[in-house]
Tab-separated table of C-alpha atoms and ligand atoms in Angstrom:
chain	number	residue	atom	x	y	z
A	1	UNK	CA	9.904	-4.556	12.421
A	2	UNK	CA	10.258	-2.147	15.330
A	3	UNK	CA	7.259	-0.407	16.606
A	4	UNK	CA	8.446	3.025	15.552
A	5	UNK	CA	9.796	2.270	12.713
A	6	UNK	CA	6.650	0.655	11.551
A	7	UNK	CA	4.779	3.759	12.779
A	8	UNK	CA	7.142	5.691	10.348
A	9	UNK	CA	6.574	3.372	7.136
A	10	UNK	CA	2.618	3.668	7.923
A	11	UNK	CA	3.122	7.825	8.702
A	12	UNK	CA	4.999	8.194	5.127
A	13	UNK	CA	2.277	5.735	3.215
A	14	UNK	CA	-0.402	8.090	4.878
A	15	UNK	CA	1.246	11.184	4.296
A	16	UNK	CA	0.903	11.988	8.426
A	17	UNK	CA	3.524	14.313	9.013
A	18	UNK	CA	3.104	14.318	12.820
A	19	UNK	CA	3.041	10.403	12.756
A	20	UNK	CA	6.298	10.292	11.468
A	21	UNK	CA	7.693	13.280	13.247
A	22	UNK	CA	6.982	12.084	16.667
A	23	UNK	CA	8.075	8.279	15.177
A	24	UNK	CA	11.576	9.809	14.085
A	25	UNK	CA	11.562	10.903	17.767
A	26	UNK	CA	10.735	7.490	19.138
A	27	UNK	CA	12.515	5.826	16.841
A	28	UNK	CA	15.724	7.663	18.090
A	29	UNK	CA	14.811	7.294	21.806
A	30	UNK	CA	14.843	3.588	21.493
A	31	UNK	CA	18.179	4.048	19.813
A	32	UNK	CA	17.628	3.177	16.281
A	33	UNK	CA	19.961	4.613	14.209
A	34	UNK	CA	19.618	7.538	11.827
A	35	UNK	CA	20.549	5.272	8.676
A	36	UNK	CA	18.002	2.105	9.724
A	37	UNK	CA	15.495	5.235	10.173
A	38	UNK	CA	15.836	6.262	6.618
A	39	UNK	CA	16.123	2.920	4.622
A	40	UNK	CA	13.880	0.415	6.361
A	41	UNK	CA	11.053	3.325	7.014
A	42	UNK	CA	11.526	6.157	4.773
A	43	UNK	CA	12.739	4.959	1.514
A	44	UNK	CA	11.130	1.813	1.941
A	45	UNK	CA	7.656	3.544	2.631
A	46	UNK	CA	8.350	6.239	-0.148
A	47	UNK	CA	9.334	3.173	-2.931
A	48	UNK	CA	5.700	1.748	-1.730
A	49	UNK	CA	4.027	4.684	-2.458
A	50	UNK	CA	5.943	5.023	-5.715
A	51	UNK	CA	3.902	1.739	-6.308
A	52	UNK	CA	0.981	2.521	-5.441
A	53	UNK	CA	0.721	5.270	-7.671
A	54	UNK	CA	1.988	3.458	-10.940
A	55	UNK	CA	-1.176	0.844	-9.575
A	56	UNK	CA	-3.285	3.370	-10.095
A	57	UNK	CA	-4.218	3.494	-6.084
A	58	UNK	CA	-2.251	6.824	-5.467
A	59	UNK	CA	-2.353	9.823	-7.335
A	60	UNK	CA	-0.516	13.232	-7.280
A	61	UNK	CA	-1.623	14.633	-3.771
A	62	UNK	CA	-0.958	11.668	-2.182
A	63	UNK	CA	2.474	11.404	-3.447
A	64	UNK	CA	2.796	15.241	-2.342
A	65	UNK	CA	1.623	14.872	1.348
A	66	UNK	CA	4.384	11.618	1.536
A	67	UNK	CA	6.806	13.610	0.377
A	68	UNK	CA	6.245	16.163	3.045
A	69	UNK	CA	6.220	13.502	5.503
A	70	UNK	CA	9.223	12.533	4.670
A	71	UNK	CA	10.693	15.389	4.593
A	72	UNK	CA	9.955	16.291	7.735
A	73	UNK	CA	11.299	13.358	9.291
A	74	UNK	CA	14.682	13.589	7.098
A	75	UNK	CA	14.828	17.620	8.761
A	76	UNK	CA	15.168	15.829	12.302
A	77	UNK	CA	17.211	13.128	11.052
A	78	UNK	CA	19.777	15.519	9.039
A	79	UNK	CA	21.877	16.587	12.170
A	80	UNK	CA	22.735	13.030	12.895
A	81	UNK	CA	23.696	12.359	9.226
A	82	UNK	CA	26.058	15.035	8.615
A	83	UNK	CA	29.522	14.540	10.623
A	84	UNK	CA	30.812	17.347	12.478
A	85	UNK	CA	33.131	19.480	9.363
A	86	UNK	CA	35.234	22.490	10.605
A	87	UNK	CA	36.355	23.462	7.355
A	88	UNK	CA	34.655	22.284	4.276
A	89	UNK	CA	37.002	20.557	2.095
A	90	UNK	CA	35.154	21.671	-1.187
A	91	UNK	CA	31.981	23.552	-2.623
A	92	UNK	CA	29.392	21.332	-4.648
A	93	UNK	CA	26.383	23.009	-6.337
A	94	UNK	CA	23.037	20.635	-6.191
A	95	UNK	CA	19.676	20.977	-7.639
A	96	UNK	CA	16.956	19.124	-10.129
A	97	UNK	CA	17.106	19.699	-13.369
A	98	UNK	CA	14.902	21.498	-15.640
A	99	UNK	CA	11.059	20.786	-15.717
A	100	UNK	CA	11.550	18.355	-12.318
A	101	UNK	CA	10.157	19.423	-9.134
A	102	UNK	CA	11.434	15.883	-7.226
A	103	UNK	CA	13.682	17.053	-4.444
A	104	UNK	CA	13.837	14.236	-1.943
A	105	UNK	CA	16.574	12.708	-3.297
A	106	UNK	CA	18.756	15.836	-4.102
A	107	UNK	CA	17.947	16.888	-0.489
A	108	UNK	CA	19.629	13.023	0.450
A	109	UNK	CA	22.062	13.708	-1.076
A	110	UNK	CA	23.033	17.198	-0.438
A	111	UNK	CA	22.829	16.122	3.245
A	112	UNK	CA	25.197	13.116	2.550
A	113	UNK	CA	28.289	15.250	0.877
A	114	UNK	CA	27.338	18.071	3.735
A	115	UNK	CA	28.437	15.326	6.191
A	116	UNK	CA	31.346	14.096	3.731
A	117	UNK	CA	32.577	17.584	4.366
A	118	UNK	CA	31.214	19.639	1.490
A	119	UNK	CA	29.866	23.523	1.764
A	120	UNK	CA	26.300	22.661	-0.458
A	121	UNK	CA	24.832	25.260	-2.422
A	122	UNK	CA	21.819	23.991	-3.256
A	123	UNK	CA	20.019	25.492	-6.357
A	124	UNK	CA	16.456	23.759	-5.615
A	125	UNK	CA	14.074	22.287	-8.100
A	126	UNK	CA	13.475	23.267	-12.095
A	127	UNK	CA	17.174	24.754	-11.980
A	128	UNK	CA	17.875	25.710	-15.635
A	129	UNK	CA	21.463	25.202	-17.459
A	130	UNK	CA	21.987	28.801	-16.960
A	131	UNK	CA	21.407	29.167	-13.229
A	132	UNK	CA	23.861	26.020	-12.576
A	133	UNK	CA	26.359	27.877	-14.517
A	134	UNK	CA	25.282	31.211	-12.701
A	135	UNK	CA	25.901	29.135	-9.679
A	136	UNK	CA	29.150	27.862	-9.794
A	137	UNK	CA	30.161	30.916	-11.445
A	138	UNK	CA	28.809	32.987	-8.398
A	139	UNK	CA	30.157	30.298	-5.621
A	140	UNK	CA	33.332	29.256	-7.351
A	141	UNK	CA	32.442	25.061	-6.629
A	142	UNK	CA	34.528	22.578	-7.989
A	143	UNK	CA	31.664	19.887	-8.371
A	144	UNK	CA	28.032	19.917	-10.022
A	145	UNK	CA	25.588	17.682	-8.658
A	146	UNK	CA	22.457	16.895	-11.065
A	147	UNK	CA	19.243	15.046	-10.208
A	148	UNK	CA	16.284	14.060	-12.096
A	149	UNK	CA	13.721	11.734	-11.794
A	150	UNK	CA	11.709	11.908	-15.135
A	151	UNK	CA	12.677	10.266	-17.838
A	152	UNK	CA	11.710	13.529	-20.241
A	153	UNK	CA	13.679	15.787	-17.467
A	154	UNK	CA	17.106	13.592	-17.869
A	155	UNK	CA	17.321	15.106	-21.421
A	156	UNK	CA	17.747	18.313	-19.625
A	157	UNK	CA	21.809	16.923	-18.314
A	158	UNK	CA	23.044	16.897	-21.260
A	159	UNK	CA	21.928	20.530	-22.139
A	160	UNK	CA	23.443	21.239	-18.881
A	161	UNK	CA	26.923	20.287	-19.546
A	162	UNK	CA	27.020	21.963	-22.873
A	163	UNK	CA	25.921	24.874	-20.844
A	164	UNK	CA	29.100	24.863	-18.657
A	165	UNK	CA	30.970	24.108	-21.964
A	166	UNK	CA	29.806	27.392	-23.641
A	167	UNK	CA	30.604	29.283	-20.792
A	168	UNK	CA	34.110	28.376	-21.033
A	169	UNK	CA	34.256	25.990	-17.528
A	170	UNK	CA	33.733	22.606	-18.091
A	171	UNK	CA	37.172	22.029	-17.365
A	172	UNK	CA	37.293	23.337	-14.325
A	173	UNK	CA	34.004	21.738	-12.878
A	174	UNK	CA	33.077	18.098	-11.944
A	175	UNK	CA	29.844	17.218	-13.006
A	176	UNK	CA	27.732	14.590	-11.221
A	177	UNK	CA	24.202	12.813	-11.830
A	178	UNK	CA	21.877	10.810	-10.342
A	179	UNK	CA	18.332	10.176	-9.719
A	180	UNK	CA	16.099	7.062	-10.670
A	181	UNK	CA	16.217	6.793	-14.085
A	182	UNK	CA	19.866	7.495	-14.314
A	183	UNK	CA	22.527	5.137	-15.239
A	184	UNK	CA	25.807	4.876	-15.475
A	185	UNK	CA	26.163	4.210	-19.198
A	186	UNK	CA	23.729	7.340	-19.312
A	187	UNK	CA	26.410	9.482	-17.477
A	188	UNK	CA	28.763	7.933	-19.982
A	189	UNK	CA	27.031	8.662	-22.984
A	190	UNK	CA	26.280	12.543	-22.200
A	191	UNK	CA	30.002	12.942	-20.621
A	192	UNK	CA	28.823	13.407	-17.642
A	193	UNK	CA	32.300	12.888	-15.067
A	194	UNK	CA	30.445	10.962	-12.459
A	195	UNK	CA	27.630	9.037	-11.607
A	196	UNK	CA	26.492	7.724	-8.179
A	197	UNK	CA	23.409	5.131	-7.634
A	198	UNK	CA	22.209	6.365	-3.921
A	199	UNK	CA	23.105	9.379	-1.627
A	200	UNK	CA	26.222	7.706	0.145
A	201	UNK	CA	28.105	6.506	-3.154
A	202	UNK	CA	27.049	10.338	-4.390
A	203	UNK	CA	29.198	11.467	-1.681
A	204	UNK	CA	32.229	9.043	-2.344
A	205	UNK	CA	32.323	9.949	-5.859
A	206	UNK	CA	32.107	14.169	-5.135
A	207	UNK	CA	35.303	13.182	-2.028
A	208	UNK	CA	37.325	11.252	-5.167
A	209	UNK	CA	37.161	14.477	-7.328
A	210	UNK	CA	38.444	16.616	-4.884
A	211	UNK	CA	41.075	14.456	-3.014
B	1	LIG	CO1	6.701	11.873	-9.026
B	1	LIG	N1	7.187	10.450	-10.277
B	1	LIG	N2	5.792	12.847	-10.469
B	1	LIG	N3	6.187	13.141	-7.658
B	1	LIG	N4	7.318	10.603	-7.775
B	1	LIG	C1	8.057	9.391	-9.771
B	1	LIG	C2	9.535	9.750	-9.976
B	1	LIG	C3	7.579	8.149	-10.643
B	1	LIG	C4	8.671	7.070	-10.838
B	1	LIG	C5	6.290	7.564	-10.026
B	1	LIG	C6	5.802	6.342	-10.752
B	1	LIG	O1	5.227	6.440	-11.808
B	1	LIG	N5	6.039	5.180	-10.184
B	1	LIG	C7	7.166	8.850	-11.987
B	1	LIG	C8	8.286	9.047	-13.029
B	1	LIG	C9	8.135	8.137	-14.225
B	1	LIG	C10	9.282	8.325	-15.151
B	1	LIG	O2	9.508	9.363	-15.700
B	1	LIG	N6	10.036	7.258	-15.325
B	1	LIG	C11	6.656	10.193	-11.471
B	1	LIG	C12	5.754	11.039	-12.173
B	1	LIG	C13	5.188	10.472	-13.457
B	1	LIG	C14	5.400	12.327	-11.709
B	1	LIG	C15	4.484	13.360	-12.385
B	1	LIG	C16	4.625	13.488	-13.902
B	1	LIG	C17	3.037	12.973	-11.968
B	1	LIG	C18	1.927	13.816	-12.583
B	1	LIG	O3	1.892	14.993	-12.395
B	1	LIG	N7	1.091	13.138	-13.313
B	1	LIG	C19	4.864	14.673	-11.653
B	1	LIG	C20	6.006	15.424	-12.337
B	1	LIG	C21	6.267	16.771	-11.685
B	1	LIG	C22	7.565	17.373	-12.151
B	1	LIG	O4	8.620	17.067	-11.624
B	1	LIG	N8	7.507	18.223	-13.176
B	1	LIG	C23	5.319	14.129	-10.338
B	1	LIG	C24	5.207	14.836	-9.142
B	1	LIG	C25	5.584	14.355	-7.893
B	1	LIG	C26	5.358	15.123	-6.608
B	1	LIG	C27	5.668	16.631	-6.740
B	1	LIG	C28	3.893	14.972	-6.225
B	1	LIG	C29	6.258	14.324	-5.588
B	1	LIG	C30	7.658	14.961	-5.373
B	1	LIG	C31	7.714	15.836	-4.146
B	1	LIG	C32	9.124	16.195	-3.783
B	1	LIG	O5	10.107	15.621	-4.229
B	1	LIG	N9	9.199	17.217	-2.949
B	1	LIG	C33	6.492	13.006	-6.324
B	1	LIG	C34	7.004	11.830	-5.691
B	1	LIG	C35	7.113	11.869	-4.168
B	1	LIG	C36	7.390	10.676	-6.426
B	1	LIG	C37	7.890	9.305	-5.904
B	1	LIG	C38	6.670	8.591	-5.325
B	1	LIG	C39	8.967	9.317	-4.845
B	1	LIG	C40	10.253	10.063	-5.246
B	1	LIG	C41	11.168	10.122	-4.042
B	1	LIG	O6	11.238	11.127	-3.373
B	1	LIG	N10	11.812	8.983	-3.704
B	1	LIG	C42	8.454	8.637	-7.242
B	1	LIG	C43	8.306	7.126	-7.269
B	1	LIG	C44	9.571	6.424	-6.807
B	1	LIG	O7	10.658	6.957	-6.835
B	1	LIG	N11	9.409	5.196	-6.426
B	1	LIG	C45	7.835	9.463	-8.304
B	1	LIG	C46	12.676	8.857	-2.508
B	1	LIG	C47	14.089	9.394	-2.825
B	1	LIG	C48	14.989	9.204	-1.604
B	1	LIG	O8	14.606	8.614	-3.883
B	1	LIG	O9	14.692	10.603	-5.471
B	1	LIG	O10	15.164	8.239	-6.309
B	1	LIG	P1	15.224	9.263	-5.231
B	1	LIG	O11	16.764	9.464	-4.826
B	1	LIG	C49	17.625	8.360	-4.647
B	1	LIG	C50	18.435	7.980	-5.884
B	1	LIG	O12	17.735	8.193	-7.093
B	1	LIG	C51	19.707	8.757	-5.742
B	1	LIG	O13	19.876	8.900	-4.329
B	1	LIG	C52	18.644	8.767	-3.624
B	1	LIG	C53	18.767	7.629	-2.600
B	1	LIG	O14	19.878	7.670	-1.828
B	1	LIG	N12	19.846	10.089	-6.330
B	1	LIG	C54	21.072	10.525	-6.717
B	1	LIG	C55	18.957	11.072	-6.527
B	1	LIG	N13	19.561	12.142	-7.056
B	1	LIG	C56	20.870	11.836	-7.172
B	1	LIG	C57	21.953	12.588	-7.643
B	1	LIG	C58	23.232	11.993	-7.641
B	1	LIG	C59	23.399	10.682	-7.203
B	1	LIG	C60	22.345	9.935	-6.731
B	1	LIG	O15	24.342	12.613	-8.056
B	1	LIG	C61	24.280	13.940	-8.429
């Protein structure tokens, strides 16, 4: 493994945000690419601390200062991810459901459909069934992207699309999930119109409801 993309893993395991700021940096001086950046140091550090916790090693503030390590390296990494887009070829609304405050993945995504050409609107963490509504509503997007990583918070998607179905739009909406413990029979079962595994096929599947 490269040096500074080792520092990176080791800066998002520690939860040193200045370790893996100024290995981001490094990392892109010795031209690494974004991408390589973000799966073989990122993710790969943030699924090790995932493990570390369910081992009983890591516990709740630890996972909190990774997660702002990461995030601070995905803020310098974001320009190079999202493509150049004049004029964005559709609106989606983002956010974690109900009861979840996991963002990082949202955020991945979010920054994935930005640079698929997408205007994001992106409703943050805990977002009830009414403010997605509110939201699209408000913005007028054509897609709904939903994330949760709990398995108690997922029960919040289906409430969601009944939402939108009370207020008289889910036929004009998309609606979207992901997260961890999402699947695509999952998506099926709560008639949910799409479901994407990672940020990049979350992207493909928001550009194939609009095209
Ligand atoms: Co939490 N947490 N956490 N946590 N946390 C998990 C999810 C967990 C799996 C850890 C574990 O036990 N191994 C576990 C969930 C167990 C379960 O329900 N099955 C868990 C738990 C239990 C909890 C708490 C209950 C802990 C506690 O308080 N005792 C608590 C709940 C708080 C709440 O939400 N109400 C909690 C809290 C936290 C922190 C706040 C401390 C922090 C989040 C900080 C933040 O996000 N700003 C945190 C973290 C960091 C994690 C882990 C370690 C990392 C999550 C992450 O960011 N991964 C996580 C363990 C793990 O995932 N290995 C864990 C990196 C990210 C890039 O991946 O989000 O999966 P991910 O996104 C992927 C795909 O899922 C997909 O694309 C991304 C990749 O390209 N994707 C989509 C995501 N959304 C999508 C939407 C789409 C399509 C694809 O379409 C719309």
């Amino acid at each position: 493994m490269d040096a500074a993309v080792k520092q990176i893993y080791q800066g998002v395991l520690d939860g040193d945000l200045d370790v893996v700021t100024t290995g981001v940096q490094a990392a892109l001086e010795e031209k690494v690419t974004a991408e390589a950046i973000l799966k073989q140091s990122m993710m790969a550090a943030m699924a090790e601390v995932g493990q570390l916790f369910e081992d009983g090693e890591y516990f709740v503030p630890e996972l909190l200062v990774a997660a702002r390590a990461m995030q601070g390296g995905l803020e310098i990494l974001k320009p190079l991810l999202v493509a150049e887009a004049v004029e964005p070829i559709g609106k989606v609304v983002t956010g974690t459901v109900k009861g979840d405050l996991h963002d990082i993945g949202k955020n991945l995504v979010g920054i994935m459909m930005e640079g698929a050409g997408f205007e994001i609107i992106d409703m943050g963490t805990d977002v009830s069934p009414e403010k997605f509504v509110e939201a699209v509503k408000e913005s007028g997007a054509q897609v709904v992207a939903m994330s949760a990583l709990l398995t108690t918070t997922m029960a919040n998607m289906p409430d969601t699309i009944k939402a939108f179905d009370e207020a008289g739009l889910r036929d004009t909406v998309k609606i979207m999930i992901g997260g961890a413990p999402v699947t695509e029979d999952y998506a099926k079962k709560i008639g949910a119109d799409g479901y994407a595994p990672d940020a990049s096929q979350a992207a493909k599947v928001a550009l194939s409801f609009v095209s």
